[in-house]
Amino acid sequence: FKTSSFYPCDKISKWPKPPLGGPRLAGLSAFGMGGTNAHVVLEEFELSSSEAKLNVKQPYRPWLIMVSGRTHRSFLQNLQRLSTALSKEDMPMGSVSRTLLCGRRQCSEFRWTGAFTSCKEAAKALDSAAHSAQTTIPSSHGGQDSVPSIKIVYLFSGQGSQYLGMASGLYNMFPRFKSAVDECSATLGYNPLSLPDSKSPPITSSRWAQVAVFVVSYATSQLLESLGVRPSAAVGHSAGEYACAVACGVMELHDALRMVDRRGKLMDEMEEGGMLA
């Protein structure tokens, strides 16, 4: 059309980006023989800033891949199809994982999961799983009601599980974990997960370990909740009891932080002794 920037596409051709930037747009018109006309404007898909971060290649980060099926046959087919697709194209693992977890209906009858850093690695494991499924005789299920439900229980550990640099990977990788740790740090007035310097108490001291274990436990529970994990029960030991109480809604976070912080100080001031268990 000489008087506009529109033109009919009558052959396969390259579709350049607009000179001034922005997504590509196209008009699609269908003229029905009965007089019904339909007009649709198509816009190029562009990743949002959060989605762009999700697709950044991170070879050190494993992504969860889940495949399921209502019947053994459909389960086997899903394994084979996904293995073929991932072996042909190097797709962003973050997008693959999210699509399988959030964009597919999960079935309880037959399930397979794995954590991988690349499509090639995942495709190889899927192919192996498909071969195993072919030679496995499935047990008969009497329908959905016969499949036992899976109950999740949180176990919050106490002092003794801490180590230098613990949870640094989770802190740098997951925004929800980071925000939970930062929330605790703001309440305490210091970051209990920062590496102790020469003037700080040693990592084995209760002064540092009690709060650090609590914060990691609390932040982990918040991360799991953001991923859709809901526990049926929770138990805790020592500093983990406070994290358990907060996770279950028995205690407020700021109250638990002040108690654990004070608890660590008091325990650190006690004389060293011996204990037999």
mmCIF file of C-alpha atoms in Angstrom:
data_model
loop_
_atom_site.group_PDB
_atom_site.id
_atom_site.type_symbol
_atom_site.label_atom_id
_atom_site.label_comp_id
_atom_site.label_asym_id
_atom_site.label_seq_id
_atom_site.Cartn_x
_atom_site.Cartn_y
_atom_site.Cartn_z
ATOM 1 C CA PHE A 1 0.000 0.000 0.000
ATOM 2 C CA LYS A 2 1.829 3.042 -1.305
ATOM 3 C CA THR A 3 0.259 5.490 1.124
ATOM 4 C CA SER A 4 1.094 3.512 4.286
ATOM 5 C CA SER A 5 3.765 1.355 5.869
ATOM 6 C CA PHE A 6 1.604 -1.779 5.499
ATOM 7 C CA TYR A 7 2.121 -4.351 2.777
ATOM 8 C CA PRO A 8 0.674 -7.798 2.047
ATOM 9 C CA CYS A 9 3.026 -10.728 2.642
ATOM 10 C CA ASP A 10 2.703 -12.955 -0.428
ATOM 11 C CA LYS A 11 5.921 -14.929 0.053
ATOM 12 C CA ILE A 12 8.335 -16.065 2.771
ATOM 13 C CA SER A 13 10.650 -13.177 3.560
ATOM 14 C CA LYS A 14 12.767 -11.775 6.364
ATOM 15 C CA TRP A 15 10.963 -9.743 8.981
ATOM 16 C CA PRO A 16 13.316 -7.010 10.199
ATOM 17 C CA LYS A 17 12.977 -5.231 13.501
ATOM 18 C CA PRO A 18 11.351 -1.756 13.416
ATOM 19 C CA PRO A 19 13.983 0.953 12.768
ATOM 20 C CA LEU A 20 12.967 2.833 15.937
ATOM 21 C CA GLY A 21 12.937 -0.313 18.100
ATOM 22 C CA GLY A 22 10.085 -2.090 19.817
ATOM 23 C CA PRO A 23 8.366 -5.393 19.016
ATOM 24 C CA ARG A 24 7.388 -6.430 15.513
ATOM 25 C CA LEU A 25 3.679 -6.126 14.663
ATOM 26 C CA ALA A 26 1.620 -7.817 11.967
ATOM 27 C CA GLY A 27 -2.008 -7.629 10.876
ATOM 28 C CA LEU A 28 -3.858 -10.840 10.079
ATOM 29 C CA SER A 29 -7.159 -10.600 8.206
ATOM 30 C CA ALA A 30 -9.542 -13.383 7.248
ATOM 31 C CA PHE A 31 -12.429 -12.625 4.903
ATOM 32 C CA GLY A 32 -15.196 -15.204 5.173
ATOM 33 C CA MET A 33 -17.260 -16.286 2.202
ATOM 34 C CA GLY A 34 -20.401 -15.651 4.242
ATOM 35 C CA GLY A 35 -19.454 -12.041 4.893
ATOM 36 C CA THR A 36 -17.863 -12.516 8.337
ATOM 37 C CA ASN A 37 -14.495 -10.802 8.552
ATOM 38 C CA ALA A 38 -11.885 -11.294 11.297
ATOM 39 C CA HIS A 39 -8.920 -9.058 11.971
ATOM 40 C CA VAL A 40 -6.145 -9.812 14.475
ATOM 41 C CA VAL A 41 -3.021 -7.825 15.346
ATOM 42 C CA LEU A 42 -0.051 -10.044 16.244
ATOM 43 C CA GLU A 43 2.777 -8.706 18.392
ATOM 44 C CA GLU A 44 6.222 -10.234 18.782
ATOM 45 C CA PHE A 45 6.842 -11.888 22.141
ATOM 46 C CA GLU A 46 9.572 -10.267 24.209
ATOM 47 C CA LEU A 47 10.953 -11.527 27.490
ATOM 48 C CA SER A 48 10.293 -9.443 30.576
ATOM 49 C CA SER A 49 13.260 -8.477 32.756
ATOM 50 C CA SER A 50 12.500 -11.294 35.218
ATOM 51 C CA GLU A 51 12.114 -13.846 32.415
ATOM 52 C CA ALA A 52 15.327 -12.639 30.811
ATOM 53 C CA LYS A 53 17.161 -13.291 34.088
ATOM 54 C CA LEU A 54 15.586 -16.747 34.239
ATOM 55 C CA ASN A 55 17.006 -17.616 30.817
ATOM 56 C CA VAL A 56 20.545 -16.443 31.508
ATOM 57 C CA LYS A 57 22.781 -19.463 31.119
ATOM 58 C CA GLN A 58 24.003 -20.563 34.531
ATOM 59 C CA PRO A 59 26.012 -23.782 34.145
ATOM 60 C CA TYR A 60 26.386 -24.104 37.906
ATOM 61 C CA ARG A 61 22.636 -24.114 38.557
ATOM 62 C CA PRO A 62 20.616 -27.314 38.269
ATOM 63 C CA TRP A 63 17.003 -27.113 37.112
ATOM 64 C CA LEU A 64 14.241 -29.517 38.104
ATOM 65 C CA ILE A 65 12.758 -31.575 35.262
ATOM 66 C CA MET A 66 9.545 -33.516 35.931
ATOM 67 C CA VAL A 67 7.704 -35.928 33.650
ATOM 68 C CA SER A 68 4.509 -37.749 34.582
ATOM 69 C CA GLY A 69 1.649 -39.715 33.054
ATOM 70 C CA ARG A 70 -1.662 -41.288 33.975
ATOM 71 C CA THR A 71 -0.794 -44.548 32.256
ATOM 72 C CA HIS A 72 2.495 -46.360 31.738
ATOM 73 C CA ARG A 73 2.178 -45.850 27.986
ATOM 74 C CA SER A 74 1.601 -42.086 28.178
ATOM 75 C CA PHE A 75 4.418 -41.771 30.730
ATOM 76 C CA LEU A 76 6.821 -43.577 28.406
ATOM 77 C CA GLN A 77 5.755 -41.427 25.456
ATOM 78 C CA ASN A 78 6.298 -38.221 27.459
ATOM 79 C CA LEU A 79 9.790 -39.343 28.411
ATOM 80 C CA GLN A 80 10.666 -40.135 24.800
ATOM 81 C CA ARG A 81 9.192 -36.927 23.372
ATOM 82 C CA LEU A 82 10.968 -34.681 25.836
ATOM 83 C CA SER A 83 14.256 -36.517 25.343
ATOM 84 C CA THR A 84 13.985 -36.052 21.560
ATOM 85 C CA ALA A 85 13.070 -32.369 21.877
ATOM 86 C CA LEU A 86 15.935 -31.522 24.250
ATOM 87 C CA SER A 87 18.494 -33.439 22.166
ATOM 88 C CA LYS A 88 17.609 -31.450 19.026
ATOM 89 C CA GLU A 89 17.645 -27.929 20.439
ATOM 90 C CA ASP A 90 19.599 -26.208 23.213
ATOM 91 C CA MET A 91 16.746 -24.463 25.001
ATOM 92 C CA PRO A 92 17.008 -22.355 28.190
ATOM 93 C CA MET A 93 16.769 -24.823 31.058
ATOM 94 C CA GLY A 94 14.910 -22.298 33.196
ATOM 95 C CA SER A 95 12.102 -22.075 30.647
ATOM 96 C CA VAL A 96 11.974 -25.848 30.186
ATOM 97 C CA SER A 97 11.733 -26.424 33.931
ATOM 98 C CA ARG A 98 9.060 -23.796 34.496
ATOM 99 C CA THR A 99 6.952 -25.045 31.582
ATOM 100 C CA LEU A 100 7.036 -28.630 32.854
ATOM 101 C CA LEU A 101 6.291 -27.663 36.464
ATOM 102 C CA CYS A 102 3.726 -24.899 35.939
ATOM 103 C CA GLY A 103 2.394 -25.442 32.423
ATOM 104 C CA ARG A 104 1.728 -29.172 32.544
ATOM 105 C CA ARG A 105 -0.756 -31.154 34.598
ATOM 106 C CA GLN A 106 1.113 -33.392 37.019
ATOM 107 C CA CYS A 107 -0.118 -36.968 37.402
ATOM 108 C CA SER A 108 0.505 -39.129 40.459
ATOM 109 C CA GLU A 109 0.345 -42.541 38.784
ATOM 110 C CA PHE A 110 3.763 -42.454 37.079
ATOM 111 C CA ARG A 111 6.430 -39.860 37.776
ATOM 112 C CA TRP A 112 10.067 -39.146 37.026
ATOM 113 C CA THR A 113 12.199 -36.229 38.216
ATOM 114 C CA GLY A 114 15.785 -35.094 37.862
ATOM 115 C CA ALA A 115 17.954 -31.987 38.240
ATOM 116 C CA PHE A 116 20.155 -30.935 35.312
ATOM 117 C CA THR A 117 22.256 -28.005 34.161
ATOM 118 C CA SER A 118 21.904 -28.482 30.397
ATOM 119 C CA CYS A 119 19.527 -29.868 27.765
ATOM 120 C CA LYS A 120 22.117 -32.394 26.648
ATOM 121 C CA GLU A 121 22.478 -33.768 30.159
ATOM 122 C CA ALA A 122 18.703 -33.908 30.651
ATOM 123 C CA ALA A 123 18.089 -35.569 27.266
ATOM 124 C CA LYS A 124 20.576 -38.330 28.073
ATOM 125 C CA ALA A 125 18.950 -39.019 31.442
ATOM 126 C CA LEU A 126 15.460 -38.962 29.916
ATOM 127 C CA ASP A 127 16.504 -41.423 27.228
ATOM 128 C CA SER A 128 17.909 -43.747 29.900
ATOM 129 C CA ALA A 129 14.692 -43.405 31.918
ATOM 130 C CA ALA A 130 12.616 -44.240 28.844
ATOM 131 C CA HIS A 131 14.642 -47.422 28.219
ATOM 132 C CA SER A 132 14.189 -48.420 31.864
ATOM 133 C CA ALA A 133 10.451 -47.748 31.682
ATOM 134 C CA GLN A 134 10.159 -49.978 28.618
ATOM 135 C CA THR A 135 11.559 -52.964 30.505
ATOM 136 C CA THR A 136 9.682 -52.289 33.738
ATOM 137 C CA ILE A 137 6.379 -53.995 34.333
ATOM 138 C CA PRO A 138 4.128 -51.344 35.919
ATOM 139 C CA SER A 139 2.126 -52.218 38.979
ATOM 140 C CA SER A 140 -1.608 -51.957 38.566
ATOM 141 C CA HIS A 141 -3.386 -49.033 40.201
ATOM 142 C CA GLY A 142 -7.028 -49.061 41.100
ATOM 143 C CA GLY A 143 -7.501 -45.469 39.993
ATOM 144 C CA GLN A 144 -6.438 -42.116 41.382
ATOM 145 C CA ASP A 145 -7.793 -42.864 44.865
ATOM 146 C CA SER A 146 -5.458 -45.834 45.274
ATOM 147 C CA VAL A 147 -2.322 -43.687 44.892
ATOM 148 C CA PRO A 148 -1.010 -42.813 48.366
ATOM 149 C CA SER A 149 -0.729 -39.096 49.050
ATOM 150 C CA ILE A 150 2.721 -37.734 49.793
ATOM 151 C CA LYS A 151 3.077 -35.859 53.066
ATOM 152 C CA ILE A 152 5.952 -33.416 53.556
ATOM 153 C CA VAL A 153 7.518 -32.817 56.972
ATOM 154 C CA TYR A 154 10.013 -30.036 57.731
ATOM 155 C CA LEU A 155 12.893 -30.874 60.085
ATOM 156 C CA PHE A 156 14.755 -27.798 61.334
ATOM 157 C CA SER A 157 18.221 -28.609 62.651
ATOM 158 C CA GLY A 158 20.052 -26.949 65.527
ATOM 159 C CA GLN A 159 23.566 -25.703 66.200
ATOM 160 C CA GLY A 160 26.311 -27.862 64.770
ATOM 161 C CA SER A 161 25.110 -27.823 61.169
ATOM 162 C CA GLN A 162 26.664 -24.410 60.418
ATOM 163 C CA TYR A 163 29.729 -23.850 58.239
ATOM 164 C CA LEU A 164 31.518 -20.922 56.609
ATOM 165 C CA GLY A 165 29.737 -19.653 53.516
ATOM 166 C CA MET A 166 26.637 -21.733 54.107
ATOM 167 C CA ALA A 167 23.643 -20.842 51.942
ATOM 168 C CA SER A 168 25.698 -18.414 49.836
ATOM 169 C CA GLY A 169 24.544 -20.202 46.680
ATOM 170 C CA LEU A 170 20.885 -19.944 47.684
ATOM 171 C CA TYR A 171 21.353 -16.292 48.643
ATOM 172 C CA ASN A 172 22.839 -15.381 45.247
ATOM 173 C CA MET A 173 20.488 -17.588 43.242
ATOM 174 C CA PHE A 174 16.997 -17.155 44.685
ATOM 175 C CA PRO A 175 15.489 -13.683 45.299
ATOM 176 C CA ARG A 176 12.987 -15.052 47.830
ATOM 177 C CA PHE A 177 15.745 -16.594 49.926
ATOM 178 C CA LYS A 178 17.756 -13.376 49.722
ATOM 179 C CA SER A 179 14.827 -11.189 50.765
ATOM 180 C CA ALA A 180 14.160 -13.424 53.786
ATOM 181 C CA VAL A 181 17.799 -13.215 54.904
ATOM 182 C CA ASP A 182 17.845 -9.440 54.349
ATOM 183 C CA GLU A 183 14.648 -9.107 56.389
ATOM 184 C CA CYS A 184 16.304 -10.926 59.285
ATOM 185 C CA SER A 185 19.481 -8.852 58.931
ATOM 186 C CA ALA A 186 17.491 -5.618 59.079
ATOM 187 C CA THR A 187 15.806 -6.731 62.311
ATOM 188 C CA LEU A 188 19.063 -7.893 63.915
ATOM 189 C CA GLY A 189 21.161 -4.954 62.725
ATOM 190 C CA TYR A 190 23.788 -7.273 61.240
ATOM 191 C CA ASN A 191 24.008 -10.072 58.673
ATOM 192 C CA PRO A 192 24.509 -13.381 60.485
ATOM 193 C CA LEU A 193 25.559 -15.094 57.250
ATOM 194 C CA SER A 194 28.433 -12.751 56.423
ATOM 195 C CA LEU A 195 31.817 -14.389 56.829
ATOM 196 C CA PRO A 196 33.241 -13.693 60.295
ATOM 197 C CA ASP A 197 36.391 -11.552 60.336
ATOM 198 C CA SER A 198 39.241 -11.643 62.807
ATOM 199 C CA LYS A 199 37.225 -9.607 65.316
ATOM 200 C CA SER A 200 34.106 -11.756 65.034
ATOM 201 C CA PRO A 201 33.392 -14.793 67.210
ATOM 202 C CA PRO A 202 34.455 -18.135 65.695
ATOM 203 C CA ILE A 203 31.939 -20.042 63.614
ATOM 204 C CA THR A 204 31.633 -22.710 66.291
ATOM 205 C CA SER A 205 30.552 -20.213 68.956
ATOM 206 C CA SER A 206 26.913 -20.145 69.976
ATOM 207 C CA ARG A 207 26.934 -16.369 69.595
ATOM 208 C CA TRP A 208 27.189 -16.692 65.809
ATOM 209 C CA ALA A 209 25.902 -20.185 65.102
ATOM 210 C CA GLN A 210 22.505 -19.927 66.831
ATOM 211 C CA VAL A 211 21.312 -16.965 64.772
ATOM 212 C CA ALA A 212 22.917 -18.185 61.533
ATOM 213 C CA VAL A 213 21.199 -21.573 61.738
ATOM 214 C CA PHE A 214 17.867 -19.944 62.516
ATOM 215 C CA VAL A 215 18.086 -17.488 59.605
ATOM 216 C CA VAL A 216 19.032 -20.202 57.092
ATOM 217 C CA SER A 217 16.192 -22.399 58.336
ATOM 218 C CA TYR A 218 13.643 -19.591 58.131
ATOM 219 C CA ALA A 219 14.810 -18.404 54.687
ATOM 220 C CA THR A 220 14.716 -21.971 53.358
ATOM 221 C CA SER A 221 11.135 -22.425 54.535
ATOM 222 C CA GLN A 222 10.175 -19.167 52.811
ATOM 223 C CA LEU A 223 11.860 -20.266 49.587
ATOM 224 C CA LEU A 224 10.081 -23.623 49.632
ATOM 225 C CA GLU A 225 6.762 -21.899 50.270
ATOM 226 C CA SER A 226 7.328 -19.622 47.253
ATOM 227 C CA LEU A 227 7.877 -22.770 45.168
ATOM 228 C CA GLY A 228 4.556 -24.215 46.272
ATOM 229 C CA VAL A 229 5.818 -26.650 48.923
ATOM 230 C CA ARG A 230 3.413 -26.976 51.861
ATOM 231 C CA PRO A 231 4.392 -29.172 54.832
ATOM 232 C CA SER A 232 1.897 -31.349 56.683
ATOM 233 C CA ALA A 233 3.981 -31.132 59.857
ATOM 234 C CA ALA A 234 7.197 -29.585 61.161
ATOM 235 C CA VAL A 235 9.654 -30.400 63.938
ATOM 236 C CA GLY A 236 12.767 -28.629 65.168
ATOM 237 C CA HIS A 237 15.751 -29.003 67.471
ATOM 238 C CA SER A 238 17.461 -26.251 69.475
ATOM 239 C CA ALA A 239 17.579 -23.096 67.317
ATOM 240 C CA GLY A 240 15.519 -25.013 64.787
ATOM 241 C CA GLU A 241 12.606 -25.054 67.228
ATOM 242 C CA TYR A 242 12.256 -21.292 66.834
ATOM 243 C CA ALA A 243 12.390 -21.524 63.036
ATOM 244 C CA CYS A 244 9.775 -24.258 63.234
ATOM 245 C CA ALA A 245 7.543 -22.050 65.398
ATOM 246 C CA VAL A 246 7.787 -19.163 62.923
ATOM 247 C CA ALA A 247 7.148 -21.420 59.917
ATOM 248 C CA CYS A 248 4.011 -22.767 61.613
ATOM 249 C CA GLY A 249 2.737 -19.314 62.586
ATOM 250 C CA VAL A 250 3.172 -19.895 66.327
ATOM 251 C CA MET A 251 5.714 -17.094 66.742
ATOM 252 C CA GLU A 252 6.396 -13.797 64.958
ATOM 253 C CA LEU A 253 9.688 -13.500 63.083
ATOM 254 C CA HIS A 254 10.965 -10.411 64.949
ATOM 255 C CA ASP A 255 10.224 -12.017 68.340
ATOM 256 C CA ALA A 256 12.011 -15.228 67.383
ATOM 257 C CA LEU A 257 15.031 -13.317 66.076
ATOM 258 C CA ARG A 258 15.421 -11.356 69.305
ATOM 259 C CA MET A 259 15.079 -14.518 71.401
ATOM 260 C CA VAL A 260 17.583 -16.518 69.344
ATOM 261 C CA ASP A 261 20.030 -13.601 69.308
ATOM 262 C CA ARG A 262 19.801 -13.243 73.089
ATOM 263 C CA ARG A 263 19.956 -17.016 73.518
ATOM 264 C CA GLY A 264 23.185 -17.171 71.547
ATOM 265 C CA LYS A 265 24.759 -14.427 73.656
ATOM 266 C CA LEU A 266 23.808 -16.113 76.936
ATOM 267 C CA MET A 267 25.026 -19.517 75.790
ATOM 268 C CA ASP A 268 28.317 -18.015 74.651
ATOM 269 C CA GLU A 269 28.862 -16.452 78.068
ATOM 270 C CA MET A 270 28.521 -19.775 79.853
ATOM 271 C CA GLU A 271 31.620 -21.614 81.013
ATOM 272 C CA GLU A 272 32.688 -24.522 78.882
ATOM 273 C CA GLY A 273 31.702 -27.925 80.197
ATOM 274 C CA GLY A 274 31.237 -31.487 79.071
ATOM 275 C CA MET A 275 28.180 -33.394 78.011
ATOM 276 C CA LEU A 276 27.485 -37.055 77.469
ATOM 277 C CA ALA A 277 24.590 -38.129 75.282
#
